[in-house]
CSV table of C-alpha atoms in Angstrom, one decimal:
chain,number,residue,atom,x,y,z
A,1,MET,CA,-78.5,-20.3,30.0
A,2,ALA,CA,-77.6,-22.0,26.4
A,3,LEU,CA,-74.2,-22.0,25.7
A,4,LYS,CA,-73.2,-20.2,22.3
A,5,PHE,CA,-70.7,-21.4,19.8
A,6,GLY,CA,-66.8,-20.4,20.0
A,7,PHE,CA,-64.5,-20.2,17.3
A,8,VAL,CA,-61.2,-18.8,16.2
A,9,TYR,CA,-59.7,-16.9,13.4
A,10,ASP,CA,-57.1,-14.6,12.6
A,11,GLU,CA,-55.6,-13.1,9.2
A,12,ARG,CA,-52.3,-13.3,10.7
A,13,MET,CA,-51.8,-16.8,10.2
A,14,LEU,CA,-52.6,-16.4,6.5
A,15,ALA,CA,-48.7,-15.0,6.3
A,16,HIS,CA,-47.9,-18.9,6.3
A,17,GLU,CA,-48.3,-19.8,2.9
A,18,CYS,CA,-44.9,-21.6,0.4
A,19,LEU,CA,-43.5,-18.9,-1.7
A,20,TYR,CA,-40.9,-21.1,-3.2
A,21,ASP,CA,-43.3,-24.0,-4.9
A,22,CYS,CA,-47.3,-23.0,-5.9
A,23,SER,CA,-48.6,-26.1,-6.1
A,24,MET,CA,-48.5,-27.1,-2.3
A,25,GLU,CA,-52.8,-27.7,-1.7
A,26,GLU,CA,-52.5,-26.3,1.7
A,27,SER,CA,-52.3,-22.7,1.5
A,28,PRO,CA,-53.8,-19.7,3.1
A,29,GLU,CA,-57.1,-19.7,1.5
A,30,ARG,CA,-58.2,-22.7,3.5
A,31,CYS,CA,-58.9,-20.9,6.1
A,32,ARG,CA,-60.4,-17.5,4.7
A,33,LEU,CA,-62.7,-19.5,2.4
A,34,ILE,CA,-63.9,-21.3,5.2
A,35,TYR,CA,-64.4,-18.2,8.2
A,36,GLU,CA,-66.3,-17.0,4.7
A,37,ARG,CA,-69.0,-19.8,4.1
A,38,LEU,CA,-69.5,-19.8,7.7
A,39,ASN,CA,-70.3,-16.3,8.1
A,40,GLN,CA,-72.0,-16.0,4.5
A,41,ASP,CA,-74.4,-18.7,5.9
A,42,GLY,CA,-75.0,-16.8,9.2
A,43,LEU,CA,-73.5,-19.3,11.2
A,44,LEU,CA,-71.1,-17.2,13.5
A,45,LYS,CA,-73.7,-14.8,13.8
A,46,ASP,CA,-74.0,-15.0,17.2
A,47,ALA,CA,-70.9,-17.1,18.1
A,48,VAL,CA,-68.1,-15.5,20.4
A,49,ARG,CA,-64.8,-15.0,18.6
A,50,ILE,CA,-61.7,-15.8,20.7
A,51,PRO,CA,-58.8,-13.8,20.6
A,52,ALA,CA,-55.6,-15.3,19.1
A,53,ARG,CA,-52.7,-14.7,20.6
A,54,PRO,CA,-48.8,-16.9,20.1
A,55,ALA,CA,-48.2,-20.0,22.9
A,56,THR,CA,-45.4,-19.8,25.1
A,57,ASN,CA,-42.3,-21.7,24.9
A,58,GLU,CA,-43.7,-23.9,28.0
A,59,GLU,CA,-46.9,-24.5,26.0
A,60,ILE,CA,-45.3,-25.9,23.0
A,61,THR,CA,-42.8,-28.6,25.3
A,62,ILE,CA,-45.6,-29.7,25.8
A,63,GLY,CA,-44.8,-31.8,23.2
A,64,HIS,CA,-41.7,-30.7,21.6
A,65,PRO,CA,-38.3,-30.2,22.8
A,66,LEU,CA,-37.2,-26.5,23.4
A,67,GLY,CA,-34.6,-27.1,20.2
A,68,LEU,CA,-37.5,-27.6,17.7
A,69,VAL,CA,-38.3,-23.9,18.5
A,70,ARG,CA,-34.7,-23.1,18.3
A,71,GLN,CA,-34.5,-24.4,15.0
A,72,LEU,CA,-37.7,-23.4,13.5
A,73,GLU,CA,-36.3,-19.8,15.2
A,74,SER,CA,-33.2,-20.1,13.0
A,75,LEU,CA,-34.7,-20.1,9.0
A,76,LYS,CA,-34.3,-16.7,8.4
A,77,THR,CA,-34.5,-17.1,4.6
A,78,ASN,CA,-36.8,-19.5,2.1
A,79,GLU,CA,-33.5,-21.5,0.9
A,80,ASP,CA,-33.2,-21.7,5.0
A,81,CYS,CA,-36.2,-23.0,4.9
A,82,GLU,CA,-36.1,-25.6,1.7
A,83,ASN,CA,-33.1,-27.2,3.3
A,84,TYR,CA,-34.5,-28.0,6.9
A,85,CYS,CA,-37.4,-29.4,4.6
A,86,LYS,CA,-35.2,-31.9,3.3
A,87,THR,CA,-35.5,-33.8,6.4
A,88,LYS,CA,-39.3,-33.8,7.1
A,89,ASP,CA,-41.9,-35.5,5.4
A,90,TYR,CA,-44.0,-33.7,3.4
A,91,LEU,CA,-43.2,-30.4,4.8
A,92,TRP,CA,-42.9,-26.8,3.6
A,93,LEU,CA,-41.7,-23.9,5.6
A,94,GLN,CA,-41.3,-19.8,5.4
A,95,PRO,CA,-39.8,-17.1,7.8
A,96,SER,CA,-43.2,-16.3,9.2
A,97,SER,CA,-44.5,-20.0,9.4
A,98,LEU,CA,-43.1,-20.4,13.4
A,99,SER,CA,-44.7,-16.7,14.0
A,100,ALA,CA,-48.4,-18.8,12.3
A,101,ALA,CA,-47.8,-21.9,14.2
A,102,ARG,CA,-47.9,-20.3,17.2
A,103,LEU,CA,-50.4,-18.5,16.8
A,104,ALA,CA,-51.9,-21.7,16.2
A,105,LEU,CA,-51.6,-23.7,19.0
A,106,GLY,CA,-51.9,-20.5,21.2
A,107,SER,CA,-55.5,-20.5,19.7
A,108,CYS,CA,-56.0,-24.1,20.3
A,109,MET,CA,-55.3,-23.7,24.3
A,110,ASP,CA,-57.5,-20.9,24.7
A,111,LEU,CA,-60.4,-22.2,22.8
A,112,VAL,CA,-61.1,-25.0,25.1
A,113,LYS,CA,-60.0,-23.3,28.1
A,114,ALA,CA,-62.9,-21.1,27.2
A,115,ASN,CA,-65.0,-24.0,26.9
A,116,VAL,CA,-63.8,-25.7,30.4
A,117,GLU,CA,-64.7,-22.2,31.8
A,118,LYS,CA,-68.1,-22.3,30.4
A,119,LYS,CA,-67.2,-19.0,28.6
A,120,ILE,CA,-68.9,-20.3,24.9
A,121,GLY,CA,-70.5,-24.2,24.5
A,122,ASN,CA,-69.2,-26.2,21.4
A,123,GLY,CA,-66.0,-24.1,18.9
A,124,PHE,CA,-64.3,-24.5,15.6
A,125,ALA,CA,-60.4,-23.2,15.2
A,126,ILE,CA,-60.6,-22.7,11.8
A,127,ILE,CA,-56.5,-22.6,12.0
A,128,ARG,CA,-53.0,-23.0,10.1
A,129,PRO,CA,-50.6,-24.7,10.3
A,130,PRO,CA,-52.1,-28.1,10.7
A,131,GLY,CA,-51.2,-30.2,13.7
A,132,HIS,CA,-51.8,-33.2,13.5
A,133,HIS,CA,-49.0,-35.1,12.1
A,134,SER,CA,-46.1,-33.4,13.8
A,135,TYR,CA,-44.5,-34.7,16.9
A,136,GLY,CA,-41.5,-34.4,19.3
A,137,SER,CA,-38.7,-32.4,16.7
A,138,GLN,CA,-40.7,-33.9,13.5
A,139,PRO,CA,-42.6,-31.2,12.4
A,140,GLN,CA,-43.9,-33.2,9.2
A,141,GLY,CA,-47.5,-33.4,6.8
A,142,TYR,CA,-47.2,-29.3,6.8
A,143,CYS,CA,-48.1,-30.1,10.9
A,144,ILE,CA,-45.7,-27.8,12.7
A,145,PHE,CA,-46.9,-28.3,15.8
A,146,SER,CA,-48.9,-31.0,17.7
A,147,ASN,CA,-51.9,-28.6,18.0
A,148,VAL,CA,-55.1,-30.8,19.0
A,149,ALA,CA,-51.9,-33.5,21.3
A,150,ILE,CA,-50.9,-30.7,22.9
A,151,VAL,CA,-54.0,-29.2,23.9
A,152,ALA,CA,-55.3,-32.8,25.4
A,153,LYS,CA,-52.3,-32.8,27.0
A,154,HIS,CA,-52.7,-29.5,28.9
A,155,THR,CA,-56.3,-30.1,29.8
A,156,VAL,CA,-55.9,-33.2,31.3
A,157,ASP,CA,-52.7,-31.9,32.8
A,158,VAL,CA,-53.7,-28.7,34.5
A,159,LEU,CA,-57.4,-27.6,33.0
A,160,GLY,CA,-59.3,-30.8,35.3
A,161,ILE,CA,-60.5,-33.0,33.1
A,162,ASN,CA,-60.6,-36.4,33.9
A,163,LYS,CA,-61.4,-37.9,30.5
A,164,LEU,CA,-61.0,-36.8,27.2
A,165,MET,CA,-61.2,-38.1,23.9
A,166,ILE,CA,-59.9,-36.9,20.1
A,167,VAL,CA,-61.6,-38.1,16.7
A,168,ASP,CA,-59.6,-37.9,14.0
A,169,PHE,CA,-61.2,-37.9,10.7
A,170,ASP,CA,-58.4,-36.1,8.3
A,171,ILE,CA,-57.7,-39.0,6.0
A,172,HIS,CA,-54.4,-38.9,6.5
A,173,ALA,CA,-53.9,-41.2,9.6
A,174,ALA,CA,-53.1,-38.9,13.1
A,175,ASN,CA,-49.6,-39.8,13.6
A,176,GLY,CA,-47.8,-36.9,15.7
A,177,THR,CA,-51.4,-37.1,17.6
A,178,TYR,CA,-50.8,-40.9,18.7
A,179,GLU,CA,-46.9,-40.5,19.2
A,180,THR,CA,-47.8,-38.1,21.6
A,181,VAL,CA,-50.4,-39.1,23.6
A,182,LYS,CA,-50.0,-43.1,23.0
A,183,ASP,CA,-49.4,-43.9,26.7
A,184,ASP,CA,-51.9,-41.3,28.2
A,185,HIS,CA,-54.9,-43.3,29.8
A,186,ARG,CA,-56.9,-40.5,30.2
A,187,ILE,CA,-57.0,-39.8,26.2
A,188,LEU,CA,-58.9,-42.1,23.6
A,189,LEU,CA,-58.1,-41.4,20.3
A,190,VAL,CA,-59.8,-41.6,17.4
A,191,SER,CA,-58.3,-41.7,14.0
A,192,SER,CA,-60.0,-43.1,10.3
A,193,HIS,CA,-58.1,-42.8,8.2
A,194,MET,CA,-56.2,-44.1,4.5
A,195,TYR,CA,-54.1,-46.9,5.2
A,196,ASN,CA,-54.8,-48.9,2.6
A,197,CYS,CA,-52.7,-52.1,3.5
A,198,GLY,CA,-49.7,-49.9,4.7
A,199,THR,CA,-48.8,-48.7,1.1
A,200,SER,CA,-49.5,-44.9,2.8
A,201,TRP,CA,-48.0,-42.5,4.9
A,202,PRO,CA,-47.1,-43.2,7.0
A,203,PHE,CA,-46.4,-46.4,6.4
A,204,GLN,CA,-46.6,-48.0,10.0
A,205,LYS,CA,-48.2,-51.2,10.4
A,206,VAL,CA,-49.2,-49.8,13.9
A,207,PHE,CA,-52.1,-47.4,11.7
A,208,ASP,CA,-54.4,-50.7,11.2
A,209,TYR,CA,-57.5,-51.7,12.6
A,210,ASP,CA,-55.4,-54.1,15.4
A,211,SER,CA,-54.2,-50.3,18.0
A,212,ASN,CA,-53.1,-51.3,21.4
A,213,ASP,CA,-55.2,-49.3,24.7
A,214,ASN,CA,-56.3,-46.5,24.5
A,215,ASN,CA,-56.4,-46.0,20.7
A,216,ILE,CA,-59.2,-46.9,17.8
A,217,PHE,CA,-58.4,-46.9,14.7
A,218,ILE,CA,-59.9,-47.4,11.3
A,219,PRO,CA,-58.0,-47.9,8.3
A,220,PHE,CA,-59.0,-47.5,5.1
A,221,ASN,CA,-57.7,-50.4,2.2
A,222,CYS,CA,-59.7,-48.9,-0.5
A,223,SER,CA,-61.0,-45.5,-1.8
A,224,MET,CA,-64.4,-43.7,-1.8
A,225,ASN,CA,-65.8,-45.1,1.4
A,226,THR,CA,-68.8,-43.2,1.9
A,227,GLU,CA,-70.4,-41.3,4.9
A,228,ASN,CA,-72.6,-44.2,5.7
A,229,ASP,CA,-69.6,-46.5,5.4
A,230,LEU,CA,-67.6,-44.4,7.8
A,231,LEU,CA,-71.1,-43.5,9.5
A,232,ALA,CA,-71.1,-47.6,10.5
A,233,ALA,CA,-67.9,-47.3,11.8
A,234,TYR,CA,-68.8,-44.7,13.7
A,235,ASN,CA,-72.1,-46.9,15.4
A,236,HIS,CA,-70.6,-50.0,15.6
A,237,VAL,CA,-67.2,-49.5,16.7
A,238,ILE,CA,-66.2,-45.7,18.0
A,239,MET,CA,-69.7,-44.9,19.7
A,240,PRO,CA,-69.8,-48.1,21.6
A,241,ILE,CA,-66.4,-47.6,22.9
A,242,ALA,CA,-66.6,-44.0,23.4
A,243,LYS,CA,-70.4,-44.5,25.3
A,244,GLU,CA,-68.3,-47.2,28.0
A,245,PHE,CA,-65.2,-44.9,28.2
A,246,GLN,CA,-67.4,-41.6,29.3
A,247,PRO,CA,-64.9,-38.5,27.7
A,248,GLU,CA,-65.9,-35.2,30.3
A,249,THR,CA,-64.6,-33.2,26.9
A,250,ILE,CA,-63.8,-34.4,22.9
A,251,LEU,CA,-61.3,-33.1,20.4
A,252,VAL,CA,-62.5,-33.2,16.6
A,253,SER,CA,-59.1,-32.9,14.4
A,254,ALA,CA,-61.9,-32.1,11.6
A,255,GLY,CA,-59.4,-32.7,7.8
A,256,PHE,CA,-62.1,-32.3,5.1
A,257,ASP,CA,-59.5,-33.9,2.6
A,258,SER,CA,-61.4,-37.3,3.8
A,259,GLY,CA,-64.4,-35.5,1.9
A,260,TYR,CA,-66.0,-36.7,-1.4
A,261,TYR,CA,-64.0,-35.2,-4.6
A,262,ASP,CA,-61.7,-33.4,-2.5
A,263,ALA,CA,-57.9,-32.6,-3.8
A,264,MET,CA,-57.5,-36.8,-4.3
A,265,LEU,CA,-60.9,-36.7,-6.8
A,266,GLU,CA,-62.0,-40.6,-7.2
A,267,ASN,CA,-58.1,-41.8,-5.8
A,268,GLY,CA,-59.4,-40.1,-2.1
A,269,GLN,CA,-62.2,-41.0,-0.3
A,270,ALA,CA,-66.2,-39.8,-0.7
A,271,ILE,CA,-67.4,-38.8,2.6
A,272,LYS,CA,-70.6,-36.0,2.0
A,273,ALA,CA,-70.3,-32.8,3.6
A,274,PRO,CA,-73.6,-33.9,5.7
A,275,GLY,CA,-71.5,-37.0,7.2
A,276,TYR,CA,-69.5,-34.4,9.1
A,277,GLY,CA,-72.8,-32.5,10.5
A,278,TYR,CA,-73.8,-36.8,11.9
A,279,ILE,CA,-70.0,-37.6,13.1
A,280,VAL,CA,-70.0,-34.7,15.9
A,281,LYS,CA,-73.6,-34.5,16.6
A,282,MET,CA,-72.9,-38.4,17.4
A,283,LEU,CA,-70.5,-36.6,19.9
A,284,GLU,CA,-72.7,-33.6,21.1
A,285,ASP,CA,-75.2,-36.6,22.3
A,286,LEU,CA,-72.3,-38.1,24.2
A,287,CYS,CA,-70.7,-35.1,25.5
A,288,PRO,CA,-73.7,-31.8,25.7
A,289,ASN,CA,-71.8,-28.6,25.3
A,290,ARG,CA,-68.2,-30.2,24.8
A,291,VAL,CA,-67.2,-30.7,21.6
A,292,LEU,CA,-64.6,-28.8,20.0
A,293,ALA,CA,-63.0,-28.9,16.4
A,294,PHE,CA,-60.0,-28.0,15.0
A,295,LEU,CA,-59.0,-27.5,11.6
A,296,GLU,CA,-56.4,-30.3,10.0
A,297,GLY,CA,-57.1,-30.8,6.2
A,298,GLY,CA,-58.9,-30.2,3.3
A,299,TYR,CA,-57.5,-28.8,-0.3
A,300,PHE,CA,-60.6,-28.2,-2.5
A,301,TRP,CA,-62.5,-25.2,-2.1
A,302,LYS,CA,-65.6,-26.5,-2.9
A,303,ASN,CA,-65.1,-29.7,-0.7
A,304,TYR,CA,-63.9,-28.2,2.7
A,305,THR,CA,-65.7,-25.0,2.6
A,306,GLU,CA,-69.4,-27.2,2.7
A,307,CYS,CA,-67.6,-30.1,5.1
A,308,ALA,CA,-66.9,-27.0,7.5
A,309,ALA,CA,-70.0,-25.3,6.9
A,310,MET,CA,-72.1,-29.4,7.4
A,311,MET,CA,-69.9,-29.5,10.4
A,312,VAL,CA,-70.2,-26.3,12.2
A,313,ARG,CA,-74.3,-26.8,11.4
A,314,GLY,CA,-73.7,-30.5,13.2
A,315,LEU,CA,-71.7,-28.4,16.7
A,316,LYS,CA,-74.3,-26.1,16.6
A,317,GLY,CA,-77.5,-28.3,16.8
A,318,MET,CA,-79.1,-27.6,13.8
A,319,SER,CA,-81.0,-29.3,11.3
A,320,LEU,CA,-79.1,-31.4,9.1
A,321,PRO,CA,-79.4,-32.5,4.8
A,322,LYS,CA,-81.2,-35.9,5.1
A,323,ILE,CA,-78.7,-39.0,4.6
A,324,GLU,CA,-80.6,-42.2,3.2
A,325,PRO,CA,-78.5,-45.1,5.2
A,326,THR,CA,-77.4,-48.0,3.1
A,327,ALA,CA,-78.9,-51.3,3.0
A,328,ARG,CA,-75.0,-52.6,2.9
A,329,VAL,CA,-71.8,-50.6,3.9
A,330,ASN,CA,-69.6,-51.7,1.5
A,331,GLY,CA,-66.9,-55.0,1.6
A,332,SER,CA,-63.5,-53.5,2.6
A,333,MET,CA,-65.0,-51.0,5.3
A,334,CYS,CA,-67.4,-54.4,6.8
A,335,GLU,CA,-64.5,-56.2,6.8
A,336,VAL,CA,-62.5,-53.4,8.9
A,337,ILE,CA,-65.5,-52.8,11.2
A,338,TRP,CA,-65.2,-56.6,12.1
A,339,LYS,CA,-61.5,-56.6,12.5
A,340,ALA,CA,-61.8,-54.5,14.7
A,341,LEU,CA,-64.4,-55.4,16.6
A,342,TYR,CA,-62.8,-59.0,17.4
A,343,HIS,CA,-60.0,-56.9,18.2
A,344,HIS,CA,-61.1,-54.7,21.0
A,345,SER,CA,-64.1,-57.3,22.2
A,346,LYS,CA,-61.0,-58.4,24.2
A,347,ARG,CA,-60.5,-55.2,26.3
A,348,TRP,CA,-64.0,-52.9,26.0
A,349,LYS,CA,-67.6,-54.2,27.2
A,350,PHE,CA,-70.2,-52.3,24.4
A,351,ALA,CA,-67.8,-53.3,21.8
A,352,LYS,CA,-67.9,-57.5,23.0
A,353,GLU,CA,-71.9,-57.3,23.2
A,354,ARG,CA,-72.3,-55.5,19.6
A,355,LEU,CA,-69.8,-58.6,18.9
A,356,GLU,CA,-71.7,-60.7,19.5
A,357,GLN,CA,-75.1,-59.2,18.3
A,358,LEU,CA,-73.5,-59.3,15.0
A,359,GLN,CA,-72.2,-63.0,15.5
A,360,ASN,CA,-75.5,-64.3,16.2
A,361,GLN,CA,-77.2,-62.8,13.0
A,362,GLN,CA,-73.7,-64.5,11.5
A,363,GLU,CA,-75.8,-68.1,13.1
A,364,ILE,CA,-79.0,-67.2,12.4
A,365,MET,CA,-79.0,-66.5,8.8
A,366,GLY,CA,-76.8,-69.7,8.3
A,367,LEU,CA,-73.6,-67.9,7.8
A,368,GLN,CA,-69.9,-68.4,9.6
A,369,ARG,CA,-69.3,-67.0,12.8
A,370,TYR,CA,-66.8,-64.4,11.9
A,371,SER,CA,-62.9,-64.8,12.5
A,372,PRO,CA,-60.1,-62.8,11.8
A,373,PRO,CA,-57.5,-64.1,8.8
A,374,ALA,CA,-54.8,-66.3,10.1
A,375,PHE,CA,-52.4,-63.7,8.9
A,376,LYS,CA,-52.4,-59.7,8.4
A,377,LEU,CA,-52.2,-58.0,4.6
A,378,TYR,CA,-49.3,-55.5,4.9
A,379,LEU,CA,-48.1,-54.7,1.5
A,380,GLY,CA,-45.5,-51.7,2.6
A,381,HIS,CA,-43.1,-53.6,3.0
A,382,GLY,CA,-39.6,-51.5,2.1
A,383,PHE,CA,-41.9,-48.2,2.0
A,384,ARG,CA,-40.8,-46.6,5.2
A,385,GLU,CA,-37.2,-48.3,4.8
A,386,HIS,CA,-37.0,-46.6,2.5
A,387,LEU,CA,-38.2,-43.3,3.2
A,388,GLU,CA,-35.9,-42.8,6.5
A,389,PHE,CA,-33.1,-43.8,3.9
A,390,VAL,CA,-33.7,-40.7,1.7
A,391,ARG,CA,-34.8,-38.6,4.4
A,392,ASP,CA,-31.6,-39.4,6.7
A,393,ASN,CA,-29.0,-38.6,3.3
A,394,GLU,CA,-31.2,-35.4,3.2
A,395,ARG,CA,-32.9,-36.4,0.0
A,396,LEU,CA,-36.6,-35.7,0.4
A,397,LYS,CA,-38.7,-33.9,-2.2
A,398,THR,CA,-39.3,-30.2,-1.4
A,399,ARG,CA,-41.5,-29.7,-4.3
A,400,GLN,CA,-44.1,-30.9,-6.3
A,401,TRP,CA,-45.3,-33.9,-4.4
A,402,LEU,CA,-48.9,-34.4,-5.9
A,403,PRO,CA,-49.6,-32.0,-9.0
A,404,ARG,CA,-52.2,-29.1,-8.1
A,405,LEU,CA,-55.7,-29.8,-9.5
A,406,THR,CA,-55.9,-28.7,-13.7
A,407,LYS,CA,-59.0,-26.5,-14.4
A,408,GLU,CA,-60.7,-29.6,-16.0
A,409,GLN,CA,-60.6,-31.6,-12.1
A,410,GLU,CA,-61.8,-28.6,-10.9
A,411,GLU,CA,-64.7,-28.7,-13.1
A,412,ILE,CA,-65.0,-32.3,-12.2
A,413,ALA,CA,-64.6,-32.0,-8.9
A,414,SER,CA,-67.1,-28.7,-8.0
A,415,ALA,CA,-69.9,-30.8,-10.4
A,416,LYS,CA,-69.7,-34.6,-8.4
A,417,ILE,CA,-70.2,-32.1,-5.9
A,418,GLN,CA,-73.1,-30.0,-6.9
A,419,ASN,CA,-74.9,-33.0,-7.9
A,420,TYR,CA,-75.3,-34.7,-4.7
A,421,ILE,CA,-76.0,-31.1,-2.8
A,422,GLU,CA,-78.7,-31.3,-5.4
A,423,VAL,CA,-79.5,-35.0,-5.2
A,424,LEU,CA,-80.0,-34.2,-1.1
A,425,SER,CA,-82.6,-31.8,-2.2
A,426,VAL,CA,-85.6,-31.1,-2.2
A,427,HIS,CA,-86.0,-28.3,-4.5
A,428,PHE,CA,-83.4,-29.0,-7.3
A,429,LEU,CA,-83.7,-25.7,-8.7
A,430,ILE,CA,-82.5,-23.4,-6.5
A,431,SER,CA,-79.9,-26.2,-5.8
A,432,LYS,CA,-81.3,-26.7,-1.5
A,433,TYR,CA,-80.7,-29.2,1.3
A,434,GLU,CA,-83.5,-31.3,2.7
A,435,PHE,CA,-83.1,-30.0,6.3
A,436,VAL,CA,-84.5,-32.5,9.0
A,437,ASP,CA,-84.6,-31.4,12.7
A,438,GLU,CA,-84.3,-35.2,13.8
A,439,PRO,CA,-80.7,-37.5,13.0
A,440,ILE,CA,-81.2,-40.3,10.0
A,441,GLU,CA,-80.6,-43.4,12.8
A,442,LEU,CA,-80.7,-46.9,11.7
A,443,ASN,CA,-82.7,-49.7,14.1
A,444,VAL,CA,-79.6,-52.2,15.6
A,445,ASP,CA,-81.6,-54.4,13.4
A,446,ASP,CA,-80.9,-52.5,10.5
A,447,GLU,CA,-77.3,-51.4,11.5
A,448,LEU,CA,-76.4,-55.2,12.3
A,449,LYS,CA,-77.5,-56.1,8.6
A,450,GLN,CA,-75.7,-53.5,7.0
A,451,MET,CA,-72.7,-56.0,8.4
A,452,VAL,CA,-73.7,-59.3,7.0
A,453,TRP,CA,-70.2,-61.0,6.5
A,454,ASP,CA,-70.7,-63.1,3.3
A,455,GLU,CA,-69.2,-64.6,-0.4
A,456,LYS,CA,-70.9,-61.4,-1.6
A,457,ALA,CA,-69.0,-58.8,1.0
A,458,LYS,CA,-65.5,-61.1,0.5
A,459,ALA,CA,-65.4,-60.7,-3.1
A,460,ASP,CA,-66.1,-56.8,-2.6
A,461,CYS,CA,-63.8,-57.0,0.0
A,462,PHE,CA,-61.2,-58.1,-2.0
A,463,LEU,CA,-61.7,-56.1,-5.5
A,464,ARG,CA,-62.0,-52.8,-3.7
A,465,ASN,CA,-59.0,-53.1,-1.7
A,466,ALA,CA,-57.2,-54.6,-4.8
A,467,LYS,CA,-58.1,-51.5,-6.8
A,468,THR,CA,-56.1,-49.2,-5.3
A,469,CYS,CA,-53.4,-51.3,-3.5
A,470,LEU,CA,-51.8,-52.8,-6.7
A,471,PRO,CA,-51.3,-49.7,-7.9
A,472,LEU,CA,-50.1,-47.8,-4.9
A,473,TYR,CA,-47.5,-51.2,-4.6
A,474,ASP,CA,-47.1,-51.5,-8.3
A,475,GLY,CA,-45.8,-47.1,-7.7
A,476,PHE,CA,-43.3,-47.9,-5.7
A,477,VAL,CA,-41.6,-51.0,-7.3
A,478,ASN,CA,-41.6,-49.0,-10.2
A,479,TYR,CA,-39.3,-46.3,-8.5
A,480,LEU,CA,-37.2,-48.2,-7.2
A,481,GLN,CA,-36.3,-50.1,-10.2
A,482,SER,CA,-36.4,-46.3,-11.6
A,483,LYS,CA,-33.0,-44.5,-12.7
A,484,ASP,CA,-35.5,-41.5,-12.8
A,485,GLY,CA,-38.8,-42.1,-11.6
A,486,THR,CA,-40.4,-40.6,-8.7
A,487,PHE,CA,-43.2,-41.6,-6.2
A,488,GLU,CA,-45.0,-39.3,-4.1
A,489,CYS,CA,-41.8,-37.4,-1.8
A,490,PHE,CA,-39.3,-39.6,-3.6
A,491,ASP,CA,-37.1,-38.6,-6.4
A,492,LYS,CA,-34.6,-41.5,-8.3
A,493,LYS,CA,-32.6,-38.8,-9.6
A,494,LEU,CA,-32.6,-36.0,-6.4
A,495,LEU,CA,-31.5,-39.5,-4.3
A,496,ASN,CA,-28.7,-39.9,-7.3
A,497,GLU,CA,-27.1,-36.4,-7.5
């Protein structure tokens, strides 16, 4: 008997809303609009709804000290909450936040339990607050409890799963998940994220490509990587290692802020919605009926609702919009894939095999075999140290980290997203996708040809990385040299009070 799709949604989580800054993009409408879109598309019609329930202190303390719970319980007013957040990276709270966070974590626990007990197949937890940045006594990055990491630890410790994989495609590094599971060899963590040579939060070298043990990182060093670029990272690095690891359950931290024209617009990434469907389909092929997704980021409604719908189609094994592969991966992603393969080939047999295929192609084409550069380019010196200094002095900004999109920007983003939907459509006048039952897969030769490392790729890599990283570096330096400047969660006026 086919297992039904499972999901979590509870309006009580919508009570978590920032009451002192209306510019916050992490807002209640995120869950509501995704739920409405999935219902509109009929994707929840035959699904099993898992009731939400609060996580217990015992469950929370799998990943956090009980002292964190007590601190959160003590926050009775908005003023209490905002003062508390002055020592936390990108965090806002209100008195109802703890209740919502308990519901989010408890719901995640029960979704996975239902899957392991074969009451449901694949599933999606439409939850908030998100969790993948929080760890230990450090709620941060909109996150209160480390939902996916705690569920992962519980699953391998209690539910009888021997090997588990976490896949995080949010635009930001899965730093909280990493800190919670990094030493557990039963868990394989994969994170693709904005890194920008160290100039993007959390400003730590550890989230570059040369991660250790069971941690596989695909750092974005430029803006606007497409779904084809990310799928190449899956084809060449992530899936070969995953197949060798052979997970019994896969948890997906589904952050759609890496989507095309999300809130960062052209400074973000360019993963079009069908790409998420293809990613989870790859994971489903590896681990049938054992793929569970959990909402993380995603902040512009037209992007994240489209992405969530396509991801759920992939989780349900439904047809997906056709994606035309590109002949070449962009130079920046090409370099990251080569570096990651070279590094991980020292441990993973399947990664070594793919690396040798690519090296042989280089020789056949009369090109040099790839070797990583003698030194790593890291532009984030001083970023993390300054963050910790400001945090320790309780001077982190608690409001207006990034301006909300203007009406004009929203219209531009909506038009960009609608345009790709139409481009992927056969019936342009009614703006519907062309769905295909079989996945669009390159043969191995075509996959290899995407990865040629020649002068053209090197030049493209340099130009893309410089265009993205240098403005971030200059922005931080200009802030340091100013008397009243700002940079992300830093404010010189606030620091000098």
